[in-house]
């Protein structure tokens, strides 16, 4: 069964997205394990989540080079966790760049050609402006649902299971926006499959 790494920065919704993905797999009757690691900063710090499912999963951690999918909420974070993606893996990449504190302080430079490095490494790269798509769906904070929609094209989960998981995990006032964002991402994913 697929292993998925979700990489982003605090405040982008990757923890919630990991929960929606795990909930979807649970609804399909799988054993599911998740992990999340938060960086030092609550907002803007690196956050990585791993989601694994199958008949029986013994560890929530995905070894380097074994993930089938990488959901990159931000380019640098995608590049940072690219080493987890297998050689046959698919990177679903939000074309968003957020300068980390070290870049803002002038102590480092944002890596050049981050997107090209991801393209060169991944067997397949699905690139989308998830922030813009989320904004058009009604809220910038629905970026995770856009990325999950793009991922859904590659997984054997019915659309109803995804939608039920979104309804279960997302606050009621944000459900409709997230469902629209999910549909937009799925449309973009189908265009890349």
Short mmCIF file of C-alpha atoms in Angstrom, two decimals:
data_model
loop_
_atom_site.label_atom_id
_atom_site.label_comp_id
_atom_site.label_asym_id
_atom_site.label_seq_id
_atom_site.Cartn_x
_atom_site.Cartn_y
_atom_site.Cartn_z
CA UNK A 1 0.00 0.00 0.00
CA UNK A 2 1.17 3.54 -0.65
CA UNK A 3 3.27 5.53 1.77
CA UNK A 4 2.76 9.30 1.73
CA UNK A 5 4.97 12.09 3.11
CA UNK A 6 3.41 15.53 3.58
CA UNK A 7 5.98 18.31 3.95
CA UNK A 8 5.29 21.95 4.67
CA UNK A 9 5.62 24.66 7.24
CA UNK A 10 3.57 25.34 10.35
CA UNK A 11 0.22 26.91 9.60
CA UNK A 12 -0.20 25.45 6.11
CA UNK A 13 -2.55 22.65 7.12
CA UNK A 14 -0.38 19.62 6.46
CA UNK A 15 -1.25 18.05 9.85
CA UNK A 16 -4.97 18.39 9.10
CA UNK A 17 -4.39 17.02 5.61
CA UNK A 18 -2.57 14.00 7.05
CA UNK A 19 -5.57 13.41 9.31
CA UNK A 20 -7.97 13.57 6.34
CA UNK A 21 -5.82 11.10 4.41
CA UNK A 22 -5.60 8.76 7.41
CA UNK A 23 -9.35 9.03 8.00
CA UNK A 24 -10.01 8.16 4.36
CA UNK A 25 -7.81 5.05 4.61
CA UNK A 26 -9.51 4.07 7.89
CA UNK A 27 -12.91 4.35 6.20
CA UNK A 28 -11.64 1.87 3.61
CA UNK A 29 -10.93 -0.63 6.40
CA UNK A 30 -7.13 -0.37 6.44
CA UNK A 31 -4.79 -0.37 9.39
CA UNK A 32 -3.35 3.17 9.43
CA UNK A 33 -0.32 4.66 11.12
CA UNK A 34 0.67 8.33 11.09
CA UNK A 35 3.49 10.42 12.45
CA UNK A 36 4.16 14.13 12.57
CA UNK A 37 7.29 16.09 13.39
CA UNK A 38 7.08 19.80 14.08
CA UNK A 39 9.99 22.18 13.70
CA UNK A 40 11.05 24.61 16.37
CA UNK A 41 8.79 27.44 15.19
CA UNK A 42 5.05 26.98 15.54
CA UNK A 43 4.41 29.15 12.51
CA UNK A 44 6.80 28.94 9.61
CA UNK A 45 8.80 26.03 11.01
CA UNK A 46 9.21 22.78 9.12
CA UNK A 47 6.43 20.22 9.65
CA UNK A 48 6.49 16.75 8.15
CA UNK A 49 3.79 14.10 8.43
CA UNK A 50 3.86 10.50 7.29
CA UNK A 51 0.80 8.37 6.55
CA UNK A 52 0.97 4.63 5.92
CA UNK A 53 -1.84 2.13 5.51
CA UNK A 54 -2.32 -1.50 4.62
CA UNK A 55 -3.64 -4.77 6.00
CA UNK A 56 -1.22 -4.41 8.93
CA UNK A 57 1.21 -1.53 9.41
CA UNK A 58 3.94 -2.04 11.98
CA UNK A 59 5.58 1.41 11.98
CA UNK A 60 4.38 4.95 11.26
CA UNK A 61 7.78 5.96 9.91
CA UNK A 62 8.60 5.75 6.22
CA UNK A 63 12.24 4.92 5.50
CA UNK A 64 14.14 7.25 3.17
CA UNK A 65 13.65 6.33 -0.48
CA UNK A 66 10.42 4.41 0.15
CA UNK A 67 7.56 6.92 -0.11
CA UNK A 68 5.27 6.56 -3.07
CA UNK A 69 4.04 10.15 -2.84
CA UNK A 70 5.40 13.42 -1.54
CA UNK A 71 2.93 16.26 -1.00
CA UNK A 72 5.01 19.42 -0.91
CA UNK A 73 3.07 22.30 0.58
CA UNK A 74 6.06 24.60 0.01
CA UNK A 75 8.95 24.23 -2.46
CA UNK A 76 11.87 24.23 -0.02
CA UNK A 77 10.10 21.78 2.28
CA UNK A 78 9.45 19.56 -0.72
CA UNK A 79 13.12 19.68 -1.55
CA UNK A 80 14.09 19.03 2.09
CA UNK A 81 12.05 15.80 2.27
CA UNK A 82 12.56 14.65 -1.30
CA UNK A 83 14.98 12.01 -0.03
CA UNK A 84 11.99 10.05 1.31
CA UNK A 85 10.49 9.65 -2.17
CA UNK A 86 11.23 6.42 -4.02
CA UNK A 87 12.73 6.47 -7.48
CA UNK A 88 9.29 5.62 -8.89
CA UNK A 89 7.49 8.12 -6.67
CA UNK A 90 5.23 11.04 -7.50
CA UNK A 91 5.79 14.52 -6.10
CA UNK A 92 2.69 16.69 -5.88
CA UNK A 93 4.10 20.17 -5.52
CA UNK A 94 2.54 23.45 -4.50
CA UNK A 95 4.43 26.16 -6.40
CA UNK A 96 4.64 28.30 -3.27
CA UNK A 97 7.87 29.71 -1.91
CA UNK A 98 8.11 30.94 1.67
CA UNK A 99 11.46 32.29 2.77
CA UNK A 100 12.56 30.65 6.04
CA UNK A 101 13.89 32.79 8.88
CA UNK A 102 17.51 32.18 7.88
CA UNK A 103 16.79 33.64 4.44
CA UNK A 104 14.85 36.57 5.91
CA UNK A 105 17.81 37.34 8.22
CA UNK A 106 20.23 37.16 5.31
CA UNK A 107 22.11 34.18 6.77
CA UNK A 108 21.23 31.91 3.85
CA UNK A 109 19.75 32.02 0.38
CA UNK A 110 16.65 30.24 -0.79
CA UNK A 111 17.85 27.28 -2.88
CA UNK A 112 18.00 28.00 -6.58
CA UNK A 113 16.01 25.78 -8.89
CA UNK A 114 14.16 23.97 -6.08
CA UNK A 115 11.35 23.01 -8.44
CA UNK A 116 13.74 21.74 -11.10
CA UNK A 117 15.56 19.61 -8.51
CA UNK A 118 12.23 18.05 -7.51
CA UNK A 119 11.36 17.45 -11.19
CA UNK A 120 14.75 15.83 -11.78
CA UNK A 121 14.40 13.48 -8.80
CA UNK A 122 10.76 12.38 -8.95
CA UNK A 123 9.49 9.92 -11.52
CA UNK A 124 6.48 12.21 -11.90
CA UNK A 125 5.91 15.75 -10.67
CA UNK A 126 2.43 17.25 -10.48
CA UNK A 127 2.82 21.00 -10.14
CA UNK A 128 0.03 23.30 -9.09
CA UNK A 129 -0.52 26.72 -7.63
CA UNK A 130 -2.51 25.34 -4.70
CA UNK A 131 -2.73 28.70 -2.96
CA UNK A 132 -4.41 30.29 -5.94
CA UNK A 133 -6.71 27.29 -6.38
CA UNK A 134 -7.62 27.37 -2.68
CA UNK A 135 -8.31 31.11 -2.86
CA UNK A 136 -10.59 30.57 -5.84
CA UNK A 137 -12.38 27.84 -3.86
CA UNK A 138 -13.03 30.39 -1.13
CA UNK A 139 -10.12 30.30 1.35
CA UNK A 140 -6.32 30.28 1.12
CA UNK A 141 -6.24 27.88 4.06
CA UNK A 142 -7.69 25.07 1.92
CA UNK A 143 -4.32 24.39 0.23
CA UNK A 144 -4.18 20.92 1.80
CA UNK A 145 -7.50 19.94 0.28
CA UNK A 146 -6.24 21.01 -3.16
CA UNK A 147 -3.16 18.80 -2.74
CA UNK A 148 -5.24 15.89 -1.43
CA UNK A 149 -7.53 16.24 -4.42
CA UNK A 150 -4.54 15.91 -6.75
CA UNK A 151 -3.35 12.88 -4.74
CA UNK A 152 -6.79 11.26 -4.87
CA UNK A 153 -6.40 10.66 -8.60
CA UNK A 154 -3.59 8.19 -7.90
CA UNK A 155 -5.20 6.28 -5.02
CA UNK A 156 -7.91 3.64 -5.13
CA UNK A 157 -10.25 5.38 -2.69
CA UNK A 158 -13.77 6.32 -3.79
CA UNK A 159 -14.67 9.98 -3.92
CA UNK A 160 -17.31 9.48 -1.20
CA UNK A 161 -14.68 8.24 1.29
CA UNK A 162 -12.57 11.37 0.71
CA UNK A 163 -15.54 13.68 1.09
CA UNK A 164 -16.74 11.94 4.26
CA UNK A 165 -13.24 12.22 5.73
CA UNK A 166 -13.13 15.95 4.94
CA UNK A 167 -16.51 16.46 6.59
CA UNK A 168 -15.33 14.50 9.66
CA UNK A 169 -11.97 16.30 10.02
CA UNK A 170 -12.59 19.90 8.96
CA UNK A 171 -14.53 22.44 11.06
CA UNK A 172 -18.15 22.64 9.86
CA UNK A 173 -17.85 26.25 8.67
CA UNK A 174 -14.96 25.29 6.35
CA UNK A 175 -16.36 22.07 4.87
CA UNK A 176 -17.83 23.52 1.67
CA UNK A 177 -14.66 25.46 0.84
CA UNK A 178 -12.52 22.38 1.42
CA UNK A 179 -14.80 20.21 -0.73
CA UNK A 180 -14.52 22.75 -3.55
CA UNK A 181 -10.74 22.89 -3.10
CA UNK A 182 -10.56 19.09 -3.14
CA UNK A 183 -12.54 18.97 -6.42
CA UNK A 184 -10.25 21.60 -7.96
CA UNK A 185 -7.18 19.61 -6.98
CA UNK A 186 -8.67 16.40 -8.33
CA UNK A 187 -9.34 18.13 -11.62
CA UNK A 188 -5.75 19.29 -11.80
CA UNK A 189 -4.51 15.83 -10.81
CA UNK A 190 -6.53 14.18 -13.57
CA UNK A 191 -4.95 16.58 -16.03
CA UNK A 192 -1.51 15.36 -14.96
CA UNK A 193 -2.22 11.62 -14.65
#
